[in-house]
Coordinates of C-alpha atoms in Angstrom, one line a residue:
M709 CA 69.4 95.5 54.7
F710 CA 68.5 93.4 51.7
L711 CA 71.4 94.8 49.7
A712 CA 73.7 94.4 52.7
L713 CA 72.8 90.8 53.2
N714 CA 73.1 89.9 49.5
E715 CA 76.5 91.5 49.3
I716 CA 77.8 89.6 52.4
K717 CA 76.5 86.3 50.9
K718 CA 78.3 86.9 47.6
N719 CA 81.6 88.0 49.2
K720 CA 81.9 85.7 52.1
L721 CA 85.7 85.6 52.2
R722 CA 86.1 89.4 52.3
F723 CA 83.5 89.9 55.0
T724 CA 84.7 86.9 57.0
L725 CA 88.1 88.6 57.2
I726 CA 86.5 91.8 58.6
V727 CA 84.5 89.8 61.1
G728 CA 87.7 87.9 62.1
V729 CA 89.6 91.2 62.7
L730 CA 86.7 92.6 64.8
M731 CA 86.5 89.3 66.7
L732 CA 90.2 89.5 67.6
V733 CA 90.0 93.1 68.7
S734 CA 86.9 92.5 70.8
Y735 CA 88.5 89.3 72.3
L736 CA 91.5 91.4 73.3
V737 CA 89.2 94.2 74.7
F738 CA 87.1 91.7 76.8
F739 CA 90.2 89.9 78.1
L740 CA 91.9 93.2 79.1
S741 CA 88.7 94.3 80.9
G742 CA 88.7 91.0 82.7
L743 CA 92.3 91.4 83.6
A744 CA 91.7 95.0 84.8
T745 CA 88.8 93.8 87.0
G746 CA 90.7 90.9 88.4
L747 CA 93.7 93.0 89.3
E748 CA 91.4 95.6 90.8
N749 CA 89.8 92.9 93.0
L750 CA 93.3 91.7 94.1
N751 CA 93.9 95.1 95.6
R752 CA 90.6 95.9 97.2
E753 CA 88.5 92.8 98.0
S754 CA 89.4 92.6 101.7
V755 CA 88.5 96.3 102.1
D756 CA 85.3 95.9 100.2
K757 CA 84.4 93.1 102.5
W758 CA 84.5 95.4 105.5
N759 CA 81.5 97.2 104.0
A760 CA 82.8 100.3 105.8
T761 CA 82.3 104.0 104.8
A762 CA 85.7 105.4 106.0
I763 CA 88.9 104.9 107.8
V764 CA 90.7 107.2 110.2
L765 CA 94.5 107.4 109.8
T766 CA 97.1 109.9 111.0
E767 CA 97.1 113.1 109.0
E768 CA 100.9 112.7 108.3
S769 CA 100.5 109.2 106.9
D770 CA 99.4 110.5 103.4
K771 CA 96.4 108.0 103.4
S772 CA 98.7 105.0 103.8
I773 CA 97.8 102.5 106.4
N774 CA 101.4 101.3 106.7
Q775 CA 102.6 104.7 107.6
S776 CA 99.8 105.5 110.1
S777 CA 100.5 105.0 113.8
L778 CA 97.7 105.4 116.4
T779 CA 96.9 104.1 119.8
I780 CA 93.7 102.5 121.0
E781 CA 93.3 105.6 123.1
D782 CA 92.7 107.6 119.9
T783 CA 89.4 105.9 119.4
S784 CA 88.0 108.3 122.1
D785 CA 88.5 111.1 119.5
V786 CA 86.5 109.2 116.8
N787 CA 82.7 109.2 117.0
G788 CA 81.4 106.7 114.4
K789 CA 78.2 104.7 114.6
E790 CA 80.3 101.5 114.3
M791 CA 84.1 101.4 114.7
A792 CA 86.8 98.8 114.5
V793 CA 90.5 99.1 115.2
I794 CA 93.0 97.6 112.9
G795 CA 96.8 96.9 112.9
Q796 CA 98.4 96.0 109.6
I797 CA 101.9 94.7 108.6
N798 CA 103.3 93.0 105.5
A799 CA 105.4 89.9 105.7
V800 CA 106.6 86.8 103.9
A801 CA 105.0 83.6 105.2
G802 CA 106.2 80.1 104.6
N803 CA 105.1 76.6 105.7
G804 CA 108.3 74.9 104.9
E805 CA 107.3 74.1 101.3
Q806 CA 105.8 77.3 100.0
K807 CA 106.5 81.0 100.6
T808 CA 104.3 83.9 99.8
N809 CA 103.8 87.6 100.6
V810 CA 101.0 88.2 103.1
S811 CA 99.3 91.1 104.7
I812 CA 98.6 90.5 108.4
F813 CA 95.5 92.3 109.9
G814 CA 95.3 92.6 113.7
I815 CA 91.7 93.0 114.7
N816 CA 89.2 92.6 117.6
K817 CA 87.1 89.5 117.1
D818 CA 83.9 91.2 118.3
E819 CA 84.1 94.2 115.8
F820 CA 82.4 94.4 112.4
I821 CA 85.5 93.8 110.2
M822 CA 85.8 90.3 111.6
P823 CA 85.6 88.1 108.5
E824 CA 83.2 85.2 108.1
V825 CA 85.0 81.9 108.4
T826 CA 84.2 79.7 105.4
E827 CA 86.3 76.7 106.5
G828 CA 87.8 75.7 109.9
D829 CA 87.4 77.9 113.0
A830 CA 88.0 81.5 114.0
F831 CA 91.2 82.4 115.9
A832 CA 90.7 81.8 119.6
K833 CA 94.1 82.6 121.0
E834 CA 97.4 84.3 120.3
N835 CA 99.2 83.4 117.1
E836 CA 96.2 81.7 115.5
V837 CA 95.1 83.2 112.2
I838 CA 92.3 83.0 109.7
A839 CA 93.8 82.9 106.2
S840 CA 92.6 84.1 102.8
D841 CA 91.5 81.1 100.7
A842 CA 93.9 82.3 98.1
L843 CA 96.6 80.6 100.3
K844 CA 94.6 77.3 100.1
E845 CA 95.0 77.4 96.3
E846 CA 98.8 77.8 96.8
G847 CA 99.0 74.6 98.9
F848 CA 98.5 76.0 102.5
K849 CA 96.1 74.2 104.7
I850 CA 94.5 74.3 108.1
G851 CA 97.0 73.4 110.8
D852 CA 100.0 74.7 108.9
T853 CA 102.5 76.6 111.0
L854 CA 103.8 79.8 109.3
Q855 CA 107.3 81.1 109.7
L856 CA 107.4 84.8 109.0
S857 CA 110.2 87.1 107.7
S858 CA 111.9 89.4 110.2
T859 CA 110.3 87.8 113.3
A860 CA 110.7 84.6 115.2
E861 CA 106.9 84.4 115.8
V862 CA 105.1 81.4 114.3
L863 CA 101.5 81.6 113.3
T864 CA 99.0 78.7 112.9
I865 CA 96.2 78.6 110.3
V866 CA 93.0 77.6 112.0
G867 CA 90.5 78.7 109.3
F868 CA 90.0 80.2 105.9
T869 CA 87.9 83.0 104.6
D870 CA 87.0 84.1 101.1
Q871 CA 87.6 87.4 99.3
A872 CA 90.5 88.4 101.6
R873 CA 93.3 90.0 99.6
F874 CA 94.8 93.4 100.3
N875 CA 97.1 95.2 97.8
A876 CA 97.4 91.9 95.9
A877 CA 98.6 89.9 99.0
P878 CA 96.5 87.3 100.8
V879 CA 95.4 88.4 104.3
L880 CA 96.0 86.7 107.6
Y881 CA 93.5 87.8 110.3
G882 CA 94.6 87.5 113.9
D883 CA 93.9 89.3 117.1
L884 CA 95.7 92.5 118.1
S885 CA 98.1 90.7 120.4
T886 CA 99.2 88.5 117.5
F887 CA 99.8 91.6 115.4
H888 CA 101.8 93.2 118.2
R889 CA 104.0 90.1 118.7
V890 CA 104.7 89.9 114.9
K891 CA 105.5 93.6 114.6
Y892 CA 107.3 94.3 117.9
G893 CA 108.6 90.9 119.0
D894 CA 109.8 91.1 122.6
L895 CA 108.5 94.7 122.9
A896 CA 104.9 93.7 122.2
D897 CA 103.8 94.5 125.7
K898 CA 105.2 98.0 125.5
Y899 CA 103.3 98.6 122.2
K900 CA 100.2 96.7 123.1
E901 CA 98.0 99.9 122.5
S902 CA 99.5 100.4 119.0
I903 CA 97.2 100.2 115.9
N904 CA 97.3 101.6 112.4
G905 CA 93.8 102.8 111.8
I906 CA 90.2 102.9 112.9
V907 CA 87.6 101.6 110.4
V908 CA 84.3 103.5 110.5
R909 CA 80.8 102.5 109.4
D910 CA 78.5 105.5 109.5
D911 CA 76.4 107.2 106.9
K912 CA 77.2 110.7 108.3
L913 CA 80.9 111.5 108.2
T914 CA 80.8 115.2 108.9
A915 CA 81.6 115.0 112.6
I916 CA 83.5 111.8 113.0
T917 CA 86.6 113.4 114.4
Q918 CA 87.7 116.9 115.4
N919 CA 91.3 115.9 116.1
D920 CA 93.6 117.7 113.7
S921 CA 96.3 115.0 113.8
L922 CA 93.8 112.5 112.5
E923 CA 92.4 112.3 108.9
L924 CA 89.1 110.8 108.0
I925 CA 89.4 109.1 104.6
E926 CA 86.4 107.7 102.7
I927 CA 86.9 104.1 101.7
E928 CA 86.9 104.7 98.0
S929 CA 89.6 107.4 98.4
F930 CA 91.6 105.0 100.7
I931 CA 91.5 102.3 98.0
Q932 CA 92.5 104.7 95.2
N933 CA 95.6 105.6 97.2
L934 CA 96.8 102.0 97.6
P935 CA 100.3 101.7 96.1
G936 CA 100.0 101.1 92.4
Y937 CA 96.2 100.8 92.3
T938 CA 95.4 103.9 90.3
E939 CA 98.4 103.6 88.0
Q940 CA 97.6 100.0 87.2
N941 CA 93.9 100.7 86.4
L942 CA 94.8 103.8 84.2
T943 CA 97.3 101.7 82.2
L944 CA 94.8 98.9 81.4
N945 CA 91.9 101.3 80.7
F946 CA 94.1 103.4 78.3
M947 CA 94.9 100.2 76.5
I948 CA 91.2 99.3 76.2
Y949 CA 90.4 102.9 74.9
F950 CA 93.2 102.7 72.3
L951 CA 91.7 99.4 71.1
F952 CA 88.4 101.1 70.6
G953 CA 90.1 103.7 68.3
I954 CA 92.1 101.0 66.5
S955 CA 88.9 99.0 65.9
A956 CA 87.3 102.1 64.3
V957 CA 90.3 102.6 62.0
I958 CA 90.5 99.0 61.0
V959 CA 86.8 98.9 60.0
A960 CA 87.1 102.3 58.2
I961 CA 90.1 101.0 56.1
F962 CA 88.4 97.7 55.2
L963 CA 85.1 99.3 54.2
Y964 CA 86.7 102.1 52.4
V965 CA 88.8 99.7 50.2
L966 CA 85.7 97.7 49.5
T967 CA 83.8 100.8 48.6
V968 CA 86.5 102.1 46.3
Q969 CA 86.5 98.7 44.5
K970 CA 82.7 99.1 43.9
I971 CA 82.6 102.7 42.8
S972 CA 81.5 101.8 39.2
M973 CA 78.7 99.6 40.7
F974 CA 77.5 102.3 43.0
G975 CA 77.6 104.7 40.0
V976 CA 75.3 102.4 38.0
M977 CA 72.9 102.1 40.9
K978 CA 72.8 105.8 41.4
A979 CA 72.2 106.3 37.7
Q980 CA 69.3 103.9 38.0
G981 CA 67.8 106.2 40.7
I982 CA 68.8 104.5 43.9
S983 CA 69.3 107.2 46.4
N984 CA 72.4 108.1 48.5
M985 CA 70.3 107.4 51.6
Y986 CA 69.4 103.9 50.6
L987 CA 73.1 103.1 49.8
S988 CA 74.3 104.7 53.0
R989 CA 71.8 102.7 55.1
S990 CA 73.0 99.6 53.4
V991 CA 76.6 100.3 54.3
I992 CA 75.7 101.1 57.9
A993 CA 73.5 98.0 58.2
Q994 CA 76.3 95.9 56.7
T995 CA 78.8 97.3 59.3
F996 CA 76.4 96.7 62.1
L997 CA 75.9 93.1 61.2
L998 CA 79.7 92.5 60.8
A999 CA 80.5 94.2 64.1
A1000 CA 77.8 92.5 66.0
I1001 CA 78.8 89.0 64.8
G1002 CA 82.5 89.8 65.5
V1003 CA 81.9 91.1 68.9
A1004 CA 79.5 88.3 69.8
V1005 CA 82.1 85.6 68.8
G1006 CA 84.8 87.5 70.7
F1007 CA 82.6 87.6 73.8
V1008 CA 81.9 83.9 73.7
L1009 CA 85.6 83.0 73.1
T1010 CA 86.6 85.2 76.0
L1011 CA 84.2 83.4 78.4
I1012 CA 85.5 80.0 77.1
T1013 CA 89.1 81.1 77.6
G1014 CA 88.3 82.3 81.1
A1015 CA 86.8 78.9 82.1
F1016 CA 90.1 77.2 81.3
L1017 CA 92.5 79.7 82.9
P1018 CA 94.4 78.7 86.0
S1019 CA 93.3 80.4 89.3
A1020 CA 96.7 82.1 89.4
V1021 CA 95.7 84.3 86.5
P1022 CA 93.9 87.3 88.1
V1023 CA 91.0 87.5 85.6
A1024 CA 87.5 88.4 86.7
F1025 CA 84.8 89.0 84.1
D1026 CA 82.2 91.7 84.8
L1027 CA 79.4 90.9 82.4
V1028 CA 77.9 94.4 82.6
T1029 CA 81.2 96.0 81.8
M1030 CA 81.8 93.5 78.9
L1031 CA 78.3 94.2 77.5
I1032 CA 79.0 98.0 77.6
Y1033 CA 82.4 97.5 75.9
G1034 CA 80.7 95.3 73.3
V1035 CA 78.1 98.0 72.5
V1036 CA 80.9 100.6 72.3
L1037 CA 82.9 98.4 69.8
V1038 CA 79.8 98.1 67.6
V1039 CA 79.3 101.9 67.7
V1040 CA 82.9 102.8 66.9
A1041 CA 82.8 100.3 64.0
I1042 CA 79.7 102.1 62.6
M1043 CA 81.6 105.4 63.1
G1044 CA 84.4 103.9 61.0
A1045 CA 81.9 103.3 58.2
V1046 CA 81.2 107.0 57.9
F1047 CA 84.2 107.4 55.5
S1048 CA 82.6 104.9 53.1
V1049 CA 79.3 106.6 53.3
L1050 CA 80.9 110.0 52.4
T1051 CA 82.7 108.3 49.5
I1052 CA 79.4 106.9 48.2
V1053 CA 77.6 110.3 48.5
R1054 CA 80.4 112.0 46.5
I1055 CA 80.3 109.4 43.6
D1056 CA 79.3 111.1 40.3
P1057 CA 77.3 108.4 38.3
L1058 CA 78.5 109.7 34.9
K1059 CA 82.2 109.6 35.9
A1060 CA 81.8 106.3 37.7
I1061 CA 80.4 104.5 34.6
G1062 CA 82.8 106.3 32.3
G1063 CA 80.2 108.6 30.7

């Protein structure tokens, strides 16, 4: 460690460059991890809020709630400890000034997926809805009347709730009759028993339903099958994993070049009896210090950047994940130093000092 610190002090510019590169790589890794978490939340936060264990859809729907069509009568074939029916439809909603994509959930007010109202009131009658507070950030407010695409029905926002986005769209919660009027218009009475799924909260899922036309899907599996969810996460995670590899290569190249430039010095030190183990530990310690400083600076810069980003940017920093990625970056940087260690071990003192 003594040799490592002395060398860093005497070659500040070289080692500052290495720290700068590691800082930029870690900054990019942390920011991508925040973006991955934020986009993940955009898709699943309303489902997570149910705190449910499974959902029952039709077997032919391929785990898609949009493609599932049940009736309230089908609840008699489902035996969950707690159950809640749900109707779901996507639409474009506008208040005359702004338009945005929304997901409309038709639910029963007295069942467990009813969201907690954080501002305003719960829906009390037909065509009243509780909106995701993401809409509030877009300029929507309580009392706004919403015109919807492909229907003449008009909804009124009576309250807001937090953490209510589904498949990246803000959710509007209304009662089942509101959902039927939006989806079927004048035929709402004819389809008043129609729903899309049955949400279940039960620790034992083995005997929830024996109806072959229904499929019980665990909540995590249901989320993984949301359109684009898995592909999006895989893409961002692959980018992060590639950055780990790139980080190791960058450190390996920098340290190898520095080692080659100091071959004669290492030769003299080995001729003086300094062991390979001591020199190797010095290189590893040096790499650890540089990587730790670079990662720490990148971590702080990421948090500062996140504090100034507009709410429209879907970034959510998970500190535990960031700390794990930080440790991985330090480890791969040390792995990148192995080439320098091997070079030092192979140095012949006589050849290095020209003997």
